[in-house]
mmCIF file of C-alpha atoms in Angstrom:
data_model
loop_
_atom_site.group_PDB
_atom_site.id
_atom_site.type_symbol
_atom_site.label_atom_id
_atom_site.label_comp_id
_atom_site.label_asym_id
_atom_site.label_seq_id
_atom_site.Cartn_x
_atom_site.Cartn_y
_atom_site.Cartn_z
ATOM 1 C CA MET E 1234 -33.951 82.977 121.338
ATOM 2 C CA SER E 1235 -32.803 80.052 123.708
ATOM 3 C CA LYS E 1236 -34.537 76.884 123.849
ATOM 4 C CA ILE E 1237 -36.850 76.711 126.773
ATOM 5 C CA ILE E 1238 -36.650 73.438 129.063
ATOM 6 C CA ALA E 1239 -39.502 72.857 131.098
ATOM 7 C CA VAL E 1240 -38.645 71.213 134.657
ATOM 8 C CA THR E 1241 -41.187 69.143 136.620
ATOM 9 C CA MET E 1242 -41.542 69.126 140.004
ATOM 10 C CA GLY E 1243 -41.859 65.225 140.417
ATOM 11 C CA ASP E 1244 -43.508 64.262 144.012
ATOM 12 C CA PRO E 1245 -43.550 67.371 145.953
ATOM 13 C CA ALA E 1246 -42.980 65.543 149.251
ATOM 14 C CA GLY E 1247 -39.787 64.192 147.944
ATOM 15 C CA ILE E 1248 -36.729 65.731 147.395
ATOM 16 C CA GLY E 1249 -37.678 67.430 144.043
ATOM 17 C CA PRO E 1250 -38.583 70.684 144.878
ATOM 18 C CA GLU E 1251 -35.297 71.153 146.740
ATOM 19 C CA ILE E 1252 -33.041 69.895 143.946
ATOM 20 C CA ILE E 1253 -34.739 71.965 141.506
ATOM 21 C CA ILE E 1254 -33.872 75.296 143.382
ATOM 22 C CA LYS E 1255 -30.699 74.198 144.134
ATOM 23 C CA SER E 1256 -30.013 73.496 140.360
ATOM 24 C CA LEU E 1257 -31.366 76.682 138.912
ATOM 25 C CA ALA E 1258 -30.228 79.027 142.050
ATOM 26 C CA GLU E 1259 -26.518 78.926 141.615
ATOM 27 C CA GLY E 1260 -23.761 78.093 139.539
ATOM 28 C CA GLU E 1261 -24.350 77.412 135.445
ATOM 29 C CA LEU E 1262 -27.642 77.203 135.786
ATOM 30 C CA SER E 1263 -28.494 80.488 137.549
ATOM 31 C CA GLY E 1264 -30.912 82.356 135.025
ATOM 32 C CA ALA E 1265 -31.091 79.520 132.765
ATOM 33 C CA SER E 1266 -33.906 79.309 130.142
ATOM 34 C CA ALA E 1267 -36.119 76.808 132.231
ATOM 35 C CA VAL E 1268 -39.852 76.921 133.494
ATOM 36 C CA VAL E 1269 -40.722 74.927 136.580
ATOM 37 C CA VAL E 1270 -43.856 73.291 136.415
ATOM 38 C CA GLY E 1271 -45.167 72.666 139.544
ATOM 39 C CA CYS E 1272 -46.769 73.532 142.736
ATOM 40 C CA VAL E 1273 -45.825 77.201 144.020
ATOM 41 C CA GLN E 1274 -46.851 76.983 147.298
ATOM 42 C CA THR E 1275 -44.683 73.999 147.922
ATOM 43 C CA MET E 1276 -41.705 75.796 146.258
ATOM 44 C CA ARG E 1277 -42.347 78.935 148.913
ATOM 45 C CA ARG E 1278 -42.490 76.313 151.984
ATOM 46 C CA ILE E 1279 -39.413 74.990 150.930
ATOM 47 C CA LEU E 1280 -37.786 78.534 150.579
ATOM 48 C CA ALA E 1281 -39.197 79.234 154.028
ATOM 49 C CA LEU E 1282 -37.241 76.548 155.372
ATOM 50 C CA ASN E 1283 -33.894 78.028 154.701
ATOM 51 C CA ILE E 1284 -32.655 75.198 153.304
ATOM 52 C CA VAL E 1285 -32.004 76.353 149.711
ATOM 53 C CA PRO E 1286 -30.527 79.624 148.419
ATOM 54 C CA ALA E 1287 -32.790 82.290 148.384
ATOM 55 C CA VAL E 1288 -34.524 82.772 144.836
ATOM 56 C CA GLU E 1289 -37.480 84.994 143.594
ATOM 57 C CA LEU E 1290 -40.445 82.948 142.061
ATOM 58 C CA LYS E 1291 -42.059 84.617 138.780
ATOM 59 C CA ILE E 1292 -45.506 82.902 138.432
ATOM 60 C CA ILE E 1293 -46.149 82.877 134.649
ATOM 61 C CA ASP E 1294 -49.009 81.815 132.421
ATOM 62 C CA LYS E 1295 -47.151 80.264 129.532
ATOM 63 C CA PRO E 1296 -42.981 79.515 128.840
ATOM 64 C CA ALA E 1297 -43.444 82.860 126.444
ATOM 65 C CA ASP E 1298 -44.020 85.247 129.625
ATOM 66 C CA ALA E 1299 -40.716 83.895 131.073
ATOM 67 C CA VAL E 1300 -38.058 86.501 132.227
ATOM 68 C CA PHE E 1301 -34.879 84.661 132.678
ATOM 69 C CA ALA E 1302 -32.143 86.408 135.098
ATOM 70 C CA PRO E 1303 -30.173 85.085 137.841
ATOM 71 C CA GLY E 1304 -31.655 84.460 140.959
ATOM 72 C CA VAL E 1305 -35.204 84.060 139.143
ATOM 73 C CA ILE E 1306 -36.927 80.905 138.797
ATOM 74 C CA ASN E 1307 -40.194 81.046 136.463
ATOM 75 C CA MET E 1308 -43.060 78.878 137.378
ATOM 76 C CA ILE E 1309 -46.077 77.440 136.058
ATOM 77 C CA ASP E 1310 -48.341 76.876 138.771
ATOM 78 C CA GLU E 1311 -49.951 73.389 139.229
ATOM 79 C CA PRO E 1312 -51.431 73.597 142.774
ATOM 80 C CA LEU E 1313 -52.080 71.071 145.005
ATOM 81 C CA GLU E 1314 -55.402 70.231 146.274
ATOM 82 C CA ASP E 1315 -54.364 71.329 149.538
ATOM 83 C CA PRO E 1316 -50.873 72.372 149.930
ATOM 84 C CA GLN E 1317 -50.880 72.963 153.797
ATOM 85 C CA ALA E 1318 -51.643 69.353 154.474
ATOM 86 C CA LEU E 1319 -48.527 68.209 152.185
ATOM 87 C CA LYS E 1320 -46.346 66.437 154.676
ATOM 88 C CA PRO E 1321 -42.997 65.908 153.456
ATOM 89 C CA GLY E 1322 -41.200 62.460 153.127
ATOM 90 C CA LEU E 1323 -44.825 60.652 152.926
ATOM 91 C CA VAL E 1324 -46.532 58.835 150.135
ATOM 92 C CA GLN E 1325 -49.699 60.891 149.499
ATOM 93 C CA ALA E 1326 -52.681 60.368 146.731
ATOM 94 C CA GLN E 1327 -52.340 64.473 146.429
ATOM 95 C CA ALA E 1328 -48.629 64.221 145.817
ATOM 96 C CA GLY E 1329 -48.906 61.465 143.370
ATOM 97 C CA ASP E 1330 -51.452 63.531 141.470
ATOM 98 C CA LEU E 1331 -49.830 66.689 141.142
ATOM 99 C CA ALA E 1332 -46.463 64.837 139.737
ATOM 100 C CA TYR E 1333 -48.813 63.095 137.059
ATOM 101 C CA ARG E 1334 -50.412 66.781 136.428
ATOM 102 C CA CYS E 1335 -46.912 68.263 136.064
ATOM 103 C CA ILE E 1336 -46.069 65.724 133.691
ATOM 104 C CA LYS E 1337 -49.056 66.109 131.748
ATOM 105 C CA LYS E 1338 -48.670 69.700 131.563
ATOM 106 C CA ALA E 1339 -45.098 69.594 130.630
ATOM 107 C CA THR E 1340 -45.884 67.284 127.873
ATOM 108 C CA ALA E 1341 -48.582 69.476 126.404
ATOM 109 C CA LEU E 1342 -46.235 72.267 126.308
ATOM 110 C CA ALA E 1343 -43.699 70.392 124.540
ATOM 111 C CA MET E 1344 -45.991 68.809 121.859
ATOM 112 C CA ALA E 1345 -47.126 72.461 121.386
ATOM 113 C CA GLY E 1346 -43.605 73.765 120.411
ATOM 114 C CA GLU E 1347 -43.522 76.193 123.447
ATOM 115 C CA VAL E 1348 -40.935 74.272 125.488
ATOM 116 C CA HIS E 1349 -38.132 72.301 123.567
ATOM 117 C CA ALA E 1350 -37.457 69.272 126.436
ATOM 118 C CA ILE E 1351 -38.803 68.014 129.435
ATOM 119 C CA ALA E 1352 -36.077 67.691 132.542
ATOM 120 C CA THR E 1353 -38.165 65.515 135.420
ATOM 121 C CA ALA E 1354 -37.289 65.530 138.898
ATOM 122 C CA PRO E 1355 -38.226 61.939 140.477
ATOM 123 C CA LEU E 1356 -42.134 60.662 141.681
ATOM 124 C CA ASN E 1357 -43.294 58.194 143.797
ATOM 125 C CA LYS E 1358 -44.656 55.373 141.984
ATOM 126 C CA GLU E 1359 -46.674 54.229 144.998
ATOM 127 C CA ALA E 1360 -48.082 57.929 145.151
ATOM 128 C CA LEU E 1361 -48.933 58.103 141.673
ATOM 129 C CA HIS E 1362 -50.751 54.943 141.756
ATOM 130 C CA SER E 1363 -52.550 55.854 144.858
ATOM 131 C CA ALA E 1364 -54.133 58.763 143.024
ATOM 132 C CA GLY E 1365 -55.357 56.588 140.227
ATOM 133 C CA HIS E 1366 -52.286 57.083 137.579
ATOM 134 C CA LEU E 1367 -51.651 53.331 137.018
ATOM 135 C CA TYR E 1368 -48.448 53.675 135.419
ATOM 136 C CA PRO E 1369 -44.959 51.850 136.301
ATOM 137 C CA GLY E 1370 -42.839 55.243 136.086
ATOM 138 C CA HIS E 1371 -42.149 58.308 133.932
ATOM 139 C CA THR E 1372 -40.881 56.731 130.892
ATOM 140 C CA GLU E 1373 -44.463 54.468 130.409
ATOM 141 C CA LEU E 1374 -46.362 57.668 131.042
ATOM 142 C CA LEU E 1375 -44.760 59.771 128.589
ATOM 143 C CA ALA E 1376 -44.556 57.364 126.043
ATOM 144 C CA LYS E 1377 -48.732 56.899 126.669
ATOM 145 C CA LEU E 1378 -49.124 60.832 126.743
ATOM 146 C CA THR E 1379 -47.265 61.046 123.357
ATOM 147 C CA ASN E 1380 -48.403 57.579 121.672
ATOM 148 C CA SER E 1381 -44.781 56.668 121.490
ATOM 149 C CA ARG E 1382 -45.115 52.941 120.445
ATOM 150 C CA ASP E 1383 -41.005 52.163 120.395
ATOM 151 C CA TYR E 1384 -39.280 54.070 123.527
ATOM 152 C CA ALA E 1385 -36.530 52.834 125.550
ATOM 153 C CA MET E 1386 -34.653 53.857 129.033
ATOM 154 C CA VAL E 1387 -31.230 55.140 128.784
ATOM 155 C CA LEU E 1388 -28.960 56.065 131.695
ATOM 156 C CA TYR E 1389 -26.220 58.447 130.858
ATOM 157 C CA THR E 1390 -22.996 59.532 132.162
ATOM 158 C CA ASP E 1391 -19.897 60.631 130.771
ATOM 159 C CA LYS E 1392 -18.103 57.265 130.799
ATOM 160 C CA LEU E 1393 -21.184 54.777 130.596
ATOM 161 C CA LYS E 1394 -24.175 54.817 128.757
ATOM 162 C CA VAL E 1395 -26.886 52.300 129.014
ATOM 163 C CA ILE E 1396 -30.127 51.543 126.976
ATOM 164 C CA HIS E 1397 -32.661 48.913 128.212
ATOM 165 C CA VAL E 1398 -34.564 46.480 126.258
ATOM 166 C CA SER E 1399 -37.139 46.099 129.207
ATOM 167 C CA THR E 1400 -37.309 48.202 132.558
ATOM 168 C CA HIS E 1401 -40.380 48.285 134.976
ATOM 169 C CA ILE E 1402 -41.445 44.418 134.176
ATOM 170 C CA ALA E 1403 -41.032 41.490 136.643
ATOM 171 C CA LEU E 1404 -37.825 39.271 135.587
ATOM 172 C CA ARG E 1405 -39.757 36.265 135.227
ATOM 173 C CA LYS E 1406 -42.116 37.955 132.667
ATOM 174 C CA PHE E 1407 -39.120 39.676 130.729
ATOM 175 C CA LEU E 1408 -37.978 35.996 130.117
ATOM 176 C CA ASP E 1409 -41.368 35.037 128.558
ATOM 177 C CA THR E 1410 -41.639 38.414 126.373
ATOM 178 C CA LEU E 1411 -38.144 38.658 125.072
ATOM 179 C CA ASN E 1412 -38.040 38.758 121.656
ATOM 180 C CA ARG E 1413 -35.665 39.670 118.384
ATOM 181 C CA ASP E 1414 -38.008 42.702 117.486
ATOM 182 C CA ARG E 1415 -37.547 44.409 120.750
ATOM 183 C CA VAL E 1416 -33.997 43.964 120.870
ATOM 184 C CA GLU E 1417 -33.396 44.947 117.367
ATOM 185 C CA THR E 1418 -35.398 47.868 117.696
ATOM 186 C CA VAL E 1419 -33.473 48.804 121.052
ATOM 187 C CA ILE E 1420 -30.123 48.100 119.345
ATOM 188 C CA GLU E 1421 -31.257 50.573 116.635
ATOM 189 C CA MET E 1422 -32.484 53.517 118.987
ATOM 190 C CA ALA E 1423 -29.175 52.872 120.595
ATOM 191 C CA ASP E 1424 -27.224 53.612 117.420
ATOM 192 C CA VAL E 1425 -29.611 56.982 116.542
ATOM 193 C CA PHE E 1426 -29.201 58.458 120.001
ATOM 194 C CA LEU E 1427 -25.658 58.141 120.039
ATOM 195 C CA LYS E 1428 -25.493 59.802 116.820
ATOM 196 C CA ARG E 1429 -27.870 62.528 117.948
ATOM 197 C CA VAL E 1430 -25.509 63.170 120.660
ATOM 198 C CA GLY E 1431 -22.432 63.517 118.629
ATOM 199 C CA PHE E 1432 -20.937 59.978 118.235
ATOM 200 C CA THR E 1433 -19.990 59.597 114.497
ATOM 201 C CA HIS E 1434 -19.541 55.919 114.690
ATOM 202 C CA PRO E 1435 -21.184 54.485 117.687
ATOM 203 C CA ARG E 1436 -19.790 51.347 118.911
ATOM 204 C CA ILE E 1437 -22.724 49.604 120.617
ATOM 205 C CA ALA E 1438 -22.244 46.505 122.961
ATOM 206 C CA VAL E 1439 -25.231 43.951 123.362
ATOM 207 C CA ALA E 1440 -25.367 42.293 126.921
ATOM 208 C CA GLY E 1441 -26.393 38.588 126.978
ATOM 209 C CA VAL E 1442 -29.258 37.096 129.211
ATOM 210 C CA ASN E 1443 -27.773 34.531 130.741
ATOM 211 C CA PRO E 1444 -24.250 34.041 132.814
ATOM 212 C CA HIS E 1445 -21.246 34.259 130.668
ATOM 213 C CA ALA E 1446 -23.802 35.137 127.934
ATOM 214 C CA GLY E 1447 -25.125 31.484 128.196
ATOM 215 C CA GLU E 1448 -21.676 29.843 127.483
ATOM 216 C CA ASN E 1449 -23.112 28.655 123.645
ATOM 217 C CA GLY E 1450 -26.168 27.374 124.908
ATOM 218 C CA LEU E 1451 -24.701 25.492 128.465
ATOM 219 C CA PHE E 1452 -26.991 27.956 130.900
ATOM 220 C CA GLY E 1453 -29.942 28.902 128.403
ATOM 221 C CA ASP E 1454 -30.716 29.625 124.713
ATOM 222 C CA GLU E 1455 -31.731 33.408 124.688
ATOM 223 C CA GLU E 1456 -28.247 34.219 123.524
ATOM 224 C CA ILE E 1457 -28.504 31.808 120.533
ATOM 225 C CA THR E 1458 -32.234 31.979 119.372
ATOM 226 C CA ILE E 1459 -32.530 36.091 120.025
ATOM 227 C CA VAL E 1460 -29.680 38.130 121.111
ATOM 228 C CA SER E 1461 -27.360 36.704 118.154
ATOM 229 C CA PRO E 1462 -29.793 36.833 115.199
ATOM 230 C CA SER E 1463 -30.625 40.521 116.408
ATOM 231 C CA VAL E 1464 -26.862 41.554 116.459
ATOM 232 C CA GLU E 1465 -26.128 39.850 113.142
ATOM 233 C CA ALA E 1466 -29.402 41.622 111.755
ATOM 234 C CA MET E 1467 -28.188 44.894 112.985
ATOM 235 C CA LYS E 1468 -25.023 44.479 111.696
ATOM 236 C CA ALA E 1469 -26.284 43.774 108.319
ATOM 237 C CA LYS E 1470 -27.877 47.145 108.232
ATOM 238 C CA GLY E 1471 -24.489 48.797 108.974
ATOM 239 C CA ILE E 1472 -24.580 49.395 112.747
ATOM 240 C CA ASP E 1473 -21.374 48.546 114.500
ATOM 241 C CA VAL E 1474 -22.599 46.616 117.337
ATOM 242 C CA TYR E 1475 -21.270 43.246 119.061
ATOM 243 C CA GLY E 1476 -22.371 40.542 121.374
ATOM 244 C CA PRO E 1477 -23.771 39.326 122.895
ATOM 245 C CA CYS E 1478 -21.191 39.866 125.519
ATOM 246 C CA PRO E 1479 -20.954 38.500 129.184
ATOM 247 C CA PRO E 1480 -22.894 40.694 131.538
ATOM 248 C CA ASP E 1481 -20.538 40.849 134.102
ATOM 249 C CA THR E 1482 -17.334 42.260 132.026
ATOM 250 C CA VAL E 1483 -19.048 44.034 129.348
ATOM 251 C CA TYR E 1484 -20.058 47.477 131.622
ATOM 252 C CA LEU E 1485 -16.078 47.620 132.724
ATOM 253 C CA GLN E 1486 -15.304 47.309 128.750
ATOM 254 C CA ALA E 1487 -17.357 50.318 128.301
ATOM 255 C CA TYR E 1488 -16.445 52.112 131.299
ATOM 256 C CA GLU E 1489 -13.018 51.641 130.112
ATOM 257 C CA GLY E 1490 -14.041 53.045 126.325
ATOM 258 C CA GLN E 1491 -13.981 50.126 124.500
ATOM 259 C CA TYR E 1492 -17.632 50.597 123.711
ATOM 260 C CA ASP E 1493 -20.106 53.637 123.326
ATOM 261 C CA MET E 1494 -23.091 52.033 124.900
ATOM 262 C CA VAL E 1495 -24.442 48.914 126.206
ATOM 263 C CA VAL E 1496 -27.779 47.201 125.580
ATOM 264 C CA ALA E 1497 -29.110 45.981 128.805
ATOM 265 C CA MET E 1498 -31.462 43.212 128.754
ATOM 266 C CA TYR E 1499 -33.239 44.087 131.727
ATOM 267 C CA HIS E 1500 -33.652 46.735 134.650
ATOM 268 C CA ASP E 1501 -31.284 45.845 137.159
ATOM 269 C CA GLN E 1502 -28.625 44.617 134.614
ATOM 270 C CA GLY E 1503 -28.202 48.022 133.497
ATOM 271 C CA HIS E 1504 -28.899 50.076 136.796
ATOM 272 C CA ILE E 1505 -26.670 48.630 138.917
ATOM 273 C CA PRO E 1506 -23.571 49.049 137.115
ATOM 274 C CA LEU E 1507 -24.676 52.373 136.114
ATOM 275 C CA LYS E 1508 -25.579 53.598 139.494
ATOM 276 C CA LEU E 1509 -22.831 52.361 140.941
ATOM 277 C CA LEU E 1510 -20.473 54.238 139.076
ATOM 278 C CA GLY E 1511 -22.578 57.375 138.514
ATOM 279 C CA PHE E 1512 -25.176 57.606 141.197
ATOM 280 C CA TYR E 1513 -24.846 61.132 141.633
ATOM 281 C CA ASP E 1514 -24.114 62.386 138.144
ATOM 282 C CA GLY E 1515 -26.143 59.949 136.302
ATOM 283 C CA VAL E 1516 -29.290 61.197 133.733
ATOM 284 C CA ASN E 1517 -32.035 59.132 132.847
ATOM 285 C CA ILE E 1518 -33.131 59.789 129.204
ATOM 286 C CA THR E 1519 -36.224 58.393 127.171
ATOM 287 C CA ALA E 1520 -35.594 57.443 123.795
ATOM 288 C CA GLY E 1521 -37.966 57.420 121.530
ATOM 289 C CA LEU E 1522 -40.159 60.391 122.331
ATOM 290 C CA PRO E 1523 -41.125 63.325 119.882
ATOM 291 C CA PHE E 1524 -39.144 65.486 122.200
ATOM 292 C CA ILE E 1525 -35.932 65.168 124.721
ATOM 293 C CA ARG E 1526 -36.737 64.001 127.957
ATOM 294 C CA THR E 1527 -34.110 63.910 131.081
ATOM 295 C CA SER E 1528 -34.563 63.040 134.532
ATOM 296 C CA ALA E 1529 -32.327 62.620 137.660
ATOM 297 C CA ASP E 1530 -31.322 59.040 138.073
ATOM 298 C CA HIS E 1531 -32.353 58.893 141.415
ATOM 299 C CA GLY E 1532 -35.744 58.635 143.703
ATOM 300 C CA THR E 1533 -37.770 60.897 145.846
ATOM 301 C CA ALA E 1534 -35.441 59.944 148.976
ATOM 302 C CA PHE E 1535 -38.416 60.713 151.236
ATOM 303 C CA ASP E 1536 -36.089 59.778 154.239
ATOM 304 C CA ILE E 1537 -34.327 63.026 153.795
ATOM 305 C CA ALA E 1538 -36.804 65.069 151.854
ATOM 306 C CA TRP E 1539 -37.316 68.953 152.903
ATOM 307 C CA THR E 1540 -33.778 68.684 155.142
ATOM 308 C CA GLY E 1541 -31.191 70.304 153.024
ATOM 309 C CA LYS E 1542 -29.301 67.046 152.481
ATOM 310 C CA ALA E 1543 -30.350 66.119 148.997
ATOM 311 C CA LYS E 1544 -27.389 66.209 146.449
ATOM 312 C CA SER E 1545 -28.661 68.173 143.332
ATOM 313 C CA GLU E 1546 -25.757 67.230 140.816
ATOM 314 C CA SER E 1547 -27.937 64.808 139.052
ATOM 315 C CA MET E 1548 -30.950 67.203 138.515
ATOM 316 C CA ALA E 1549 -28.346 69.898 137.245
ATOM 317 C CA ILE E 1550 -26.650 67.601 135.148
ATOM 318 C CA SER E 1551 -30.079 66.504 133.255
ATOM 319 C CA ILE E 1552 -31.300 70.060 132.863
ATOM 320 C CA GLN E 1553 -27.940 70.744 131.518
ATOM 321 C CA LEU E 1554 -28.228 67.840 128.862
ATOM 322 C CA ALA E 1555 -31.717 68.398 127.991
ATOM 323 C CA MET E 1556 -30.723 72.097 126.834
ATOM 324 C CA GLN E 1557 -27.762 70.707 125.180
ATOM 325 C CA LEU E 1558 -29.704 67.969 123.003
ATOM 326 C CA ALA E 1559 -33.016 70.079 122.564
#
């Protein structure tokens, strides 16, 4: 039996519904064992615009009822409070609430073993918060729903892979909370993750915090007091890890094949190089959950929502990767 992937709609006012249909309607994923959790009425509105390939929506109560066939998208309906009031491209509380409920439902299915992985379309954090769900993003929400203490965000492309020590936190606060325990945990998570996806002997680079990795304390001492001891501790455990590496060059070295993954210290240190090199095919993965979760590595793109202009490559790759890793 094929492993079933739950695909969550994300914010229905964004490009999520469009890129899900595009991903599952054609090409390698047509007929794939994916079940969409989202608002059926929203999907029907998108189909009526004739901006996506025509498909049949099969409404099911549970994943076991799905019939996987080309041209068919199986859906578990998670309805909006007022589907006709939804306006594309705008922050709306009911859209944020739907995105939350889709994740909650998909997580429950995964924890019960009814699906084997989750691929998420993007949500809007402002809409999520306006609905009363005060999470920084998918990563933290999924960690809460699964009671996961140690987790990390991975950005993944064929040629560059990055895992983050911190993500949705102010830079000033990051510097106050950086510690050896977290850095060592993320290095270990990087090693486990890479082995899970097929690297037999992963090579991991750890970026420094400061310019030029601190220049031996000239530009800050975090490399001396935190990063270097963490790297040495992980080397003692048998992990092939290097660092602290100058952040301005380590990503190019990894991109050219010297390392298999970079440990980034904070959000933009990891996101900027990966999005520059892999904006359309990058995938976001949450390491440390009880199940595989992947996501398109971009936002809701409200400016082009429901226009047919959205590119679906990242969403399609995230579904394919979820199937591969499940």
